[in-house]
Amino acid sequence: MAENQKPLIAPSLLSSDFADLKSELKKLQTADMLHLDIMDNHFVPNLTFGFPVIEAIRAKTKIDLDAHLMVDAPEDYIDELAKIGVEYISFHLEATVHSHRLLAKIRSLKIKAGIAINPGTAVSLLEPLLAEADFVLLMSVNPGFGGQSFLPLVYDKLAYLAPYKPKYGFQIQVDGGVCATNARQLVDAGVDILVAGSFVFRGDYSQNMDILRG
Ligand code: DX5
Ligand code: ZN
């Protein structure tokens, strides 16, 4: 990302109070997008929320919704998410053998299409997909839970990926363990969108997001 350019901040609702989403959304009005962690208890060992909850969130906010599918068979979720009206959808390379086709399908629905990889997946596998992706999501924790420690191995992946940005025009999103101490370095390494859960959802959410913007 160019110098002095601010990253987009995407708070992860996984760290929110699910019993009081209405007030949580009020405290997130300065967010650039809202990150929705959709887990199926198969692709990851945790289960979060599905379409009815996303629909309820959609009805309460105009902020862009960013659906992060941590599910097997992500193909099965796209039409419903499009109907609800999310702006971004990412799915995992490890979860489907038809990544290229699925990116094209998401784009055909006028939704920003993202491809995500786990910490243990080689970033070079993304190269044939970059022309079809609006964004790449690099996981900096193993997916499934909030509040885990940031894995610095993501920096090597950023060093590989960032030089492809001018050619293809995709954005880079990093998700997991993002906080005040690594935000600047991530942005300098080419990250456009910072996802953060536990760092944002304590004290003054708006101030925490500003800290990440730097
Ligand atoms: C992990 C999720 C993340 C997570 C981030 O599986 O994809 O979005 O909620 O939470 P923190 O910032 O607490 O690591
Ligand atoms: Zn996520």
PDB file of C-alpha atoms and ligand atoms in Angstrom:
ATOM      1  CA  MET A   1       0.000   0.000   0.000  1.00  0.00           C
ATOM      2  CA  ALA A   2       1.295   3.470  -0.879  1.00  0.00           C
ATOM      3  CA  GLU A   3       2.871   5.476   1.889  1.00  0.00           C
ATOM      4  CA  ASN A   4       0.480   7.507   4.067  1.00  0.00           C
ATOM      5  CA  GLN A   5      -2.501   5.621   2.722  1.00  0.00           C
ATOM      6  CA  LYS A   6      -4.783   4.393   5.495  1.00  0.00           C
ATOM      7  CA  PRO A   7      -5.843   0.754   5.604  1.00  0.00           C
ATOM      8  CA  LEU A   8      -9.506  -0.179   5.674  1.00  0.00           C
ATOM      9  CA  ILE A   9     -10.550  -1.531   9.064  1.00  0.00           C
ATOM     10  CA  ALA A  10     -12.839  -4.552   9.193  1.00  0.00           C
ATOM     11  CA  PRO A  11     -13.864  -5.422  12.761  1.00  0.00           C
ATOM     12  CA  SER A  12     -14.668  -9.112  13.133  1.00  0.00           C
ATOM     13  CA  LEU A  13     -18.073  -9.603  14.735  1.00  0.00           C
ATOM     14  CA  LEU A  14     -16.827 -12.913  16.116  1.00  0.00           C
ATOM     15  CA  SER A  15     -15.613 -10.874  19.100  1.00  0.00           C
ATOM     16  CA  SER A  16     -18.938  -9.095  19.588  1.00  0.00           C
ATOM     17  CA  ASP A  17     -21.641  -9.727  22.162  1.00  0.00           C
ATOM     18  CA  PHE A  18     -24.013 -11.889  20.111  1.00  0.00           C
ATOM     19  CA  ALA A  19     -26.817 -11.234  22.597  1.00  0.00           C
ATOM     20  CA  ASP A  20     -26.596  -7.516  21.948  1.00  0.00           C
ATOM     21  CA  LEU A  21     -25.649  -7.090  18.306  1.00  0.00           C
ATOM     22  CA  LYS A  22     -27.756  -3.957  17.960  1.00  0.00           C
ATOM     23  CA  SER A  23     -25.627  -1.960  20.398  1.00  0.00           C
ATOM     24  CA  GLU A  24     -22.438  -3.505  19.030  1.00  0.00           C
ATOM     25  CA  LEU A  25     -23.332  -2.220  15.542  1.00  0.00           C
ATOM     26  CA  LYS A  26     -23.909   1.267  16.974  1.00  0.00           C
ATOM     27  CA  LYS A  27     -20.377   1.259  18.378  1.00  0.00           C
ATOM     28  CA  LEU A  28     -18.951   0.259  14.986  1.00  0.00           C
ATOM     29  CA  GLN A  29     -20.258   3.144  12.898  1.00  0.00           C
ATOM     30  CA  THR A  30     -16.764   4.247  11.874  1.00  0.00           C
ATOM     31  CA  ALA A  31     -15.823   0.797  10.572  1.00  0.00           C
ATOM     32  CA  ASP A  32     -14.970   0.614   6.872  1.00  0.00           C
ATOM     33  CA  MET A  33     -16.554  -2.829   6.587  1.00  0.00           C
ATOM     34  CA  LEU A  34     -17.893  -5.496   8.939  1.00  0.00           C
ATOM     35  CA  HIS A  35     -16.178  -8.883   8.844  1.00  0.00           C
ATOM     36  CA  LEU A  36     -18.520 -11.845   9.292  1.00  0.00           C
ATOM     37  CA  ASP A  37     -16.842 -15.133  10.231  1.00  0.00           C
ATOM     38  CA  ILE A  38     -19.048 -17.934   8.955  1.00  0.00           C
ATOM     39  CA  MET A  39     -17.968 -21.321  10.327  1.00  0.00           C
ATOM     40  CA  ASP A  40     -19.565 -24.723   9.738  1.00  0.00           C
ATOM     41  CA  ASN A  41     -17.828 -26.948  12.338  1.00  0.00           C
ATOM     42  CA  HIS A  42     -16.346 -29.007   9.451  1.00  0.00           C
ATOM     43  CA  PHE A  43     -13.797 -26.820   7.731  1.00  0.00           C
ATOM     44  CA  VAL A  44     -12.953 -25.353  11.141  1.00  0.00           C
ATOM     45  CA  PRO A  45     -13.698 -26.729  14.614  1.00  0.00           C
ATOM     46  CA  ASN A  46     -16.217 -24.048  15.497  1.00  0.00           C
ATOM     47  CA  LEU A  47     -19.730 -23.020  14.558  1.00  0.00           C
ATOM     48  CA  THR A  48     -20.855 -19.410  14.387  1.00  0.00           C
ATOM     49  CA  PHE A  49     -23.885 -17.968  12.600  1.00  0.00           C
ATOM     50  CA  GLY A  50     -25.712 -18.289   9.317  1.00  0.00           C
ATOM     51  CA  PHE A  51     -28.094 -16.538   6.960  1.00  0.00           C
ATOM     52  CA  PRO A  52     -30.809 -15.325   9.395  1.00  0.00           C
ATOM     53  CA  VAL A  53     -28.256 -13.517  11.561  1.00  0.00           C
ATOM     54  CA  ILE A  54     -26.505 -11.988   8.538  1.00  0.00           C
ATOM     55  CA  GLU A  55     -29.860 -10.848   7.218  1.00  0.00           C
ATOM     56  CA  ALA A  56     -30.631  -9.205  10.572  1.00  0.00           C
ATOM     57  CA  ILE A  57     -27.270  -7.411  10.515  1.00  0.00           C
ATOM     58  CA  ARG A  58     -27.894  -6.278   6.932  1.00  0.00           C
ATOM     59  CA  ALA A  59     -31.184  -4.720   7.986  1.00  0.00           C
ATOM     60  CA  LYS A  60     -29.450  -2.670  10.699  1.00  0.00           C
ATOM     61  CA  THR A  61     -26.447  -1.255   8.822  1.00  0.00           C
ATOM     62  CA  LYS A  62     -25.362   0.217   5.505  1.00  0.00           C
ATOM     63  CA  ILE A  63     -21.689  -0.510   6.170  1.00  0.00           C
ATOM     64  CA  ASP A  64     -20.196  -2.981   3.668  1.00  0.00           C
ATOM     65  CA  LEU A  65     -20.511  -6.589   4.822  1.00  0.00           C
ATOM     66  CA  ASP A  66     -17.533  -8.894   4.302  1.00  0.00           C
ATOM     67  CA  ALA A  67     -18.457 -12.581   4.560  1.00  0.00           C
ATOM     68  CA  HIS A  68     -15.474 -14.822   5.360  1.00  0.00           C
ATOM     69  CA  LEU A  69     -16.561 -18.387   4.596  1.00  0.00           C
ATOM     70  CA  MET A  70     -14.704 -20.914   6.725  1.00  0.00           C
ATOM     71  CA  VAL A  71     -16.826 -23.750   5.424  1.00  0.00           C
ATOM     72  CA  ASP A  72     -16.640 -26.828   3.236  1.00  0.00           C
ATOM     73  CA  ALA A  73     -18.477 -26.518  -0.080  1.00  0.00           C
ATOM     74  CA  PRO A  74     -18.475 -22.690  -0.103  1.00  0.00           C
ATOM     75  CA  GLU A  75     -20.275 -22.908  -3.481  1.00  0.00           C
ATOM     76  CA  ASP A  76     -23.464 -23.649  -1.586  1.00  0.00           C
ATOM     77  CA  TYR A  77     -23.480 -20.306   0.260  1.00  0.00           C
ATOM     78  CA  ILE A  78     -23.026 -17.758  -2.510  1.00  0.00           C
ATOM     79  CA  ASP A  79     -26.542 -17.301  -3.885  1.00  0.00           C
ATOM     80  CA  GLU A  80     -28.064 -16.755  -0.457  1.00  0.00           C
ATOM     81  CA  LEU A  81     -25.363 -14.264   0.534  1.00  0.00           C
ATOM     82  CA  ALA A  82     -25.947 -12.410  -2.730  1.00  0.00           C
ATOM     83  CA  LYS A  83     -29.665 -12.295  -1.986  1.00  0.00           C
ATOM     84  CA  ILE A  84     -29.007 -10.843   1.469  1.00  0.00           C
ATOM     85  CA  GLY A  85     -26.767  -8.244  -0.175  1.00  0.00           C
ATOM     86  CA  VAL A  86     -23.226  -8.594   1.164  1.00  0.00           C
ATOM     87  CA  GLU A  87     -20.506  -6.598  -0.591  1.00  0.00           C
ATOM     88  CA  TYR A  88     -17.513  -8.948  -0.138  1.00  0.00           C
ATOM     89  CA  ILE A  89     -17.239 -12.759  -0.012  1.00  0.00           C
ATOM     90  CA  SER A  90     -14.060 -14.737   0.631  1.00  0.00           C
ATOM     91  CA  PHE A  91     -13.732 -18.514   0.685  1.00  0.00           C
ATOM     92  CA  HIS A  92     -10.794 -20.811   1.348  1.00  0.00           C
ATOM     93  CA  LEU A  93      -8.603 -22.301  -1.353  1.00  0.00           C
ATOM     94  CA  GLU A  94      -8.387 -25.430   0.822  1.00  0.00           C
ATOM     95  CA  ALA A  95     -12.185 -25.866   0.871  1.00  0.00           C
ATOM     96  CA  THR A  96     -12.950 -26.330  -2.824  1.00  0.00           C
ATOM     97  CA  VAL A  97     -11.362 -27.775  -5.956  1.00  0.00           C
ATOM     98  CA  HIS A  98     -13.077 -25.073  -8.035  1.00  0.00           C
ATOM     99  CA  SER A  99     -11.558 -21.839  -6.720  1.00  0.00           C
ATOM    100  CA  HIS A 100     -11.210 -20.237 -10.139  1.00  0.00           C
ATOM    101  CA  ARG A 101     -14.790 -20.956 -11.085  1.00  0.00           C
ATOM    102  CA  LEU A 102     -16.113 -19.745  -7.739  1.00  0.00           C
ATOM    103  CA  LEU A 103     -14.255 -16.424  -7.900  1.00  0.00           C
ATOM    104  CA  ALA A 104     -15.783 -15.831 -11.329  1.00  0.00           C
ATOM    105  CA  LYS A 105     -19.243 -16.692 -10.047  1.00  0.00           C
ATOM    106  CA  ILE A 106     -18.968 -14.274  -7.098  1.00  0.00           C
ATOM    107  CA  ARG A 107     -17.786 -11.513  -9.436  1.00  0.00           C
ATOM    108  CA  SER A 108     -20.641 -12.204 -11.829  1.00  0.00           C
ATOM    109  CA  LEU A 109     -22.984 -11.339  -8.956  1.00  0.00           C
ATOM    110  CA  LYS A 110     -21.252  -7.938  -8.582  1.00  0.00           C
ATOM    111  CA  ILE A 111     -19.763  -8.928  -5.226  1.00  0.00           C
ATOM    112  CA  LYS A 112     -16.071  -8.475  -4.436  1.00  0.00           C
ATOM    113  CA  ALA A 113     -14.487 -11.928  -4.664  1.00  0.00           C
ATOM    114  CA  GLY A 114     -11.765 -12.988  -2.227  1.00  0.00           C
ATOM    115  CA  ILE A 115      -9.600 -16.078  -1.947  1.00  0.00           C
ATOM    116  CA  ALA A 116      -8.339 -17.005   1.538  1.00  0.00           C
ATOM    117  CA  ILE A 117      -5.475 -19.259   2.626  1.00  0.00           C
ATOM    118  CA  ASN A 118      -4.592 -20.830   5.948  1.00  0.00           C
ATOM    119  CA  PRO A 119      -1.181 -20.246   7.558  1.00  0.00           C
ATOM    120  CA  GLY A 120       0.006 -23.677   6.352  1.00  0.00           C
ATOM    121  CA  THR A 121      -0.864 -23.126   2.685  1.00  0.00           C
ATOM    122  CA  ALA A 122       1.760 -21.873   0.225  1.00  0.00           C
ATOM    123  CA  VAL A 123       1.028 -18.404  -1.106  1.00  0.00           C
ATOM    124  CA  SER A 124       2.394 -19.329  -4.554  1.00  0.00           C
ATOM    125  CA  LEU A 125      -0.732 -21.465  -5.093  1.00  0.00           C
ATOM    126  CA  LEU A 126      -2.639 -18.201  -5.471  1.00  0.00           C
ATOM    127  CA  GLU A 127      -0.757 -17.017  -8.533  1.00  0.00           C
ATOM    128  CA  PRO A 128      -3.097 -18.559 -11.157  1.00  0.00           C
ATOM    129  CA  LEU A 129      -6.079 -17.036  -9.342  1.00  0.00           C
ATOM    130  CA  LEU A 130      -4.912 -13.450  -8.963  1.00  0.00           C
ATOM    131  CA  ALA A 131      -6.514 -12.220 -12.195  1.00  0.00           C
ATOM    132  CA  GLU A 132      -9.901 -13.435 -10.941  1.00  0.00           C
ATOM    133  CA  ALA A 133      -9.671 -12.103  -7.370  1.00  0.00           C
ATOM    134  CA  ASP A 134     -10.677  -8.697  -6.033  1.00  0.00           C
ATOM    135  CA  PHE A 135      -8.882  -9.472  -2.804  1.00  0.00           C
ATOM    136  CA  VAL A 136      -6.699 -12.079  -1.126  1.00  0.00           C
ATOM    137  CA  LEU A 137      -7.173 -12.974   2.539  1.00  0.00           C
ATOM    138  CA  LEU A 138      -4.019 -14.169   4.271  1.00  0.00           C
ATOM    139  CA  MET A 139      -4.793 -15.855   7.587  1.00  0.00           C
ATOM    140  CA  SER A 140      -2.338 -14.894  10.296  1.00  0.00           C
ATOM    141  CA  VAL A 141      -3.827 -17.425  12.751  1.00  0.00           C
ATOM    142  CA  ASN A 142      -5.286 -20.862  12.168  1.00  0.00           C
ATOM    143  CA  PRO A 143      -8.951 -20.158  11.473  1.00  0.00           C
ATOM    144  CA  GLY A 144     -11.677 -21.035  13.954  1.00  0.00           C
ATOM    145  CA  PHE A 145     -11.290 -18.734  16.926  1.00  0.00           C
ATOM    146  CA  GLY A 146     -10.691 -15.126  17.863  1.00  0.00           C
ATOM    147  CA  GLY A 147      -8.032 -14.004  20.300  1.00  0.00           C
ATOM    148  CA  GLN A 148      -5.129 -16.138  19.034  1.00  0.00           C
ATOM    149  CA  SER A 149      -1.530 -14.967  18.647  1.00  0.00           C
ATOM    150  CA  PHE A 150      -0.431 -13.456  15.362  1.00  0.00           C
ATOM    151  CA  LEU A 151       1.783 -15.711  13.203  1.00  0.00           C
ATOM    152  CA  PRO A 152       4.655 -13.677  11.689  1.00  0.00           C
ATOM    153  CA  LEU A 153       4.983 -16.173   8.798  1.00  0.00           C
ATOM    154  CA  VAL A 154       2.455 -13.948   7.026  1.00  0.00           C
ATOM    155  CA  TYR A 155       5.219 -11.401   6.308  1.00  0.00           C
ATOM    156  CA  ASP A 156       6.982 -13.775   3.883  1.00  0.00           C
ATOM    157  CA  LYS A 157       3.666 -14.307   2.122  1.00  0.00           C
ATOM    158  CA  LEU A 158       3.158 -10.551   1.856  1.00  0.00           C
ATOM    159  CA  ALA A 159       6.626 -10.137   0.377  1.00  0.00           C
ATOM    160  CA  TYR A 160       5.690 -12.658  -2.313  1.00  0.00           C
ATOM    161  CA  LEU A 161       2.200 -11.315  -3.001  1.00  0.00           C
ATOM    162  CA  ALA A 162       2.503  -7.521  -2.821  1.00  0.00           C
ATOM    163  CA  PRO A 163       4.579  -7.179  -6.022  1.00  0.00           C
ATOM    164  CA  TYR A 164       1.672  -8.710  -8.006  1.00  0.00           C
ATOM    165  CA  LYS A 165      -0.747  -5.970  -6.906  1.00  0.00           C
ATOM    166  CA  PRO A 166       0.022  -3.396  -9.636  1.00  0.00           C
ATOM    167  CA  LYS A 167      -0.443  -5.998 -12.390  1.00  0.00           C
ATOM    168  CA  TYR A 168      -3.757  -7.420 -11.138  1.00  0.00           C
ATOM    169  CA  GLY A 169      -5.216  -4.699  -8.919  1.00  0.00           C
ATOM    170  CA  PHE A 170      -6.341  -6.904  -6.028  1.00  0.00           C
ATOM    171  CA  GLN A 171      -6.395  -5.873  -2.366  1.00  0.00           C
ATOM    172  CA  ILE A 172      -4.729  -7.780   0.464  1.00  0.00           C
ATOM    173  CA  GLN A 173      -6.571  -8.542   3.688  1.00  0.00           C
ATOM    174  CA  VAL A 174      -4.887  -9.974   6.791  1.00  0.00           C
ATOM    175  CA  ASP A 175      -6.966 -11.695   9.471  1.00  0.00           C
ATOM    176  CA  GLY A 176      -5.943 -12.929  12.913  1.00  0.00           C
ATOM    177  CA  GLY A 177      -4.070 -11.404  15.822  1.00  0.00           C
ATOM    178  CA  VAL A 178      -3.994  -7.933  14.268  1.00  0.00           C
ATOM    179  CA  CYS A 179      -3.262  -5.302  16.925  1.00  0.00           C
ATOM    180  CA  ALA A 180      -1.508  -1.994  17.593  1.00  0.00           C
ATOM    181  CA  THR A 181       1.945  -3.555  17.489  1.00  0.00           C
ATOM    182  CA  ASN A 182       1.737  -5.141  14.030  1.00  0.00           C
ATOM    183  CA  ALA A 183      -0.734  -2.911  12.112  1.00  0.00           C
ATOM    184  CA  ARG A 184       1.863  -0.439  10.806  1.00  0.00           C
ATOM    185  CA  GLN A 185       4.247  -3.152   9.654  1.00  0.00           C
ATOM    186  CA  LEU A 186       1.440  -5.002   7.887  1.00  0.00           C
ATOM    187  CA  VAL A 187       0.330  -1.877   6.034  1.00  0.00           C
ATOM    188  CA  ASP A 188       3.922  -1.126   5.046  1.00  0.00           C
ATOM    189  CA  ALA A 189       4.170  -4.693   3.706  1.00  0.00           C
ATOM    190  CA  GLY A 190       1.200  -4.097   1.401  1.00  0.00           C
ATOM    191  CA  VAL A 191      -1.932  -4.874   3.419  1.00  0.00           C
ATOM    192  CA  ASP A 192      -5.032  -2.868   2.393  1.00  0.00           C
ATOM    193  CA  ILE A 193      -7.617  -4.300   4.799  1.00  0.00           C
ATOM    194  CA  LEU A 194      -6.953  -5.144   8.434  1.00  0.00           C
ATOM    195  CA  VAL A 195      -9.410  -7.537  10.089  1.00  0.00           C
ATOM    196  CA  ALA A 196      -9.410  -7.314  13.865  1.00  0.00           C
ATOM    197  CA  GLY A 197     -11.582  -8.910  16.509  1.00  0.00           C
ATOM    198  CA  SER A 198     -10.261  -8.945  20.047  1.00  0.00           C
ATOM    199  CA  PHE A 199      -8.274  -5.728  19.598  1.00  0.00           C
ATOM    200  CA  VAL A 200     -11.329  -3.688  18.582  1.00  0.00           C
ATOM    201  CA  PHE A 201     -13.986  -5.080  20.947  1.00  0.00           C
ATOM    202  CA  ARG A 202     -12.854  -3.624  24.245  1.00  0.00           C
ATOM    203  CA  GLY A 203     -13.110  -0.089  25.576  1.00  0.00           C
ATOM    204  CA  ASP A 204     -13.690   2.501  22.845  1.00  0.00           C
ATOM    205  CA  TYR A 205     -14.141   0.594  19.570  1.00  0.00           C
ATOM    206  CA  SER A 206     -13.840   3.701  17.419  1.00  0.00           C
ATOM    207  CA  GLN A 207     -10.598   4.739  19.080  1.00  0.00           C
ATOM    208  CA  ASN A 208      -9.206   1.216  18.678  1.00  0.00           C
ATOM    209  CA  MET A 209      -9.981   1.304  14.959  1.00  0.00           C
ATOM    210  CA  ASP A 210      -8.197   4.652  14.691  1.00  0.00           C
ATOM    211  CA  ILE A 211      -5.144   3.166  16.394  1.00  0.00           C
ATOM    212  CA  LEU A 212      -5.056   0.466  13.695  1.00  0.00           C
ATOM    213  CA  ARG A 213      -5.413   3.114  10.962  1.00  0.00           C
ATOM    214  CA  GLY A 214      -2.212   4.658  12.319  1.00  0.00           C
TER     215      GLY A 214
HETATM  216  C1  DX5 B   1     -10.529 -16.473  12.909  1.00  0.00           C
HETATM  217  C2  DX5 B   1     -11.344 -15.388  12.235  1.00  0.00           C
HETATM  218  C3  DX5 B   1     -10.917 -14.006  12.546  1.00  0.00           C
HETATM  219  C4  DX5 B   1     -10.920 -13.669  14.006  1.00  0.00           C
HETATM  220  C5  DX5 B   1     -10.038 -12.496  14.269  1.00  0.00           C
HETATM  221  O1  DX5 B   1     -10.922 -17.699  12.432  1.00  0.00           O
HETATM  222  O2  DX5 B   1     -11.299 -15.540  10.823  1.00  0.00           O
HETATM  223  O3  DX5 B   1     -11.678 -13.062  11.801  1.00  0.00           O
HETATM  224  O4  DX5 B   1     -12.196 -13.409  14.497  1.00  0.00           O
HETATM  225  O5  DX5 B   1     -10.023 -12.287  15.653  1.00  0.00           O
HETATM  226  P1  DX5 B   1      -8.726 -11.731  16.390  1.00  0.00           P
HETATM  227  O6  DX5 B   1      -8.466 -10.369  15.815  1.00  0.00           O
HETATM  228  O7  DX5 B   1      -9.121 -11.716  17.811  1.00  0.00           O
HETATM  229  O8  DX5 B   1      -7.605 -12.678  16.075  1.00  0.00           O
HETATM  230 ZN    ZN B   2     -12.185 -13.927   9.526  1.00  0.00          ZN
END
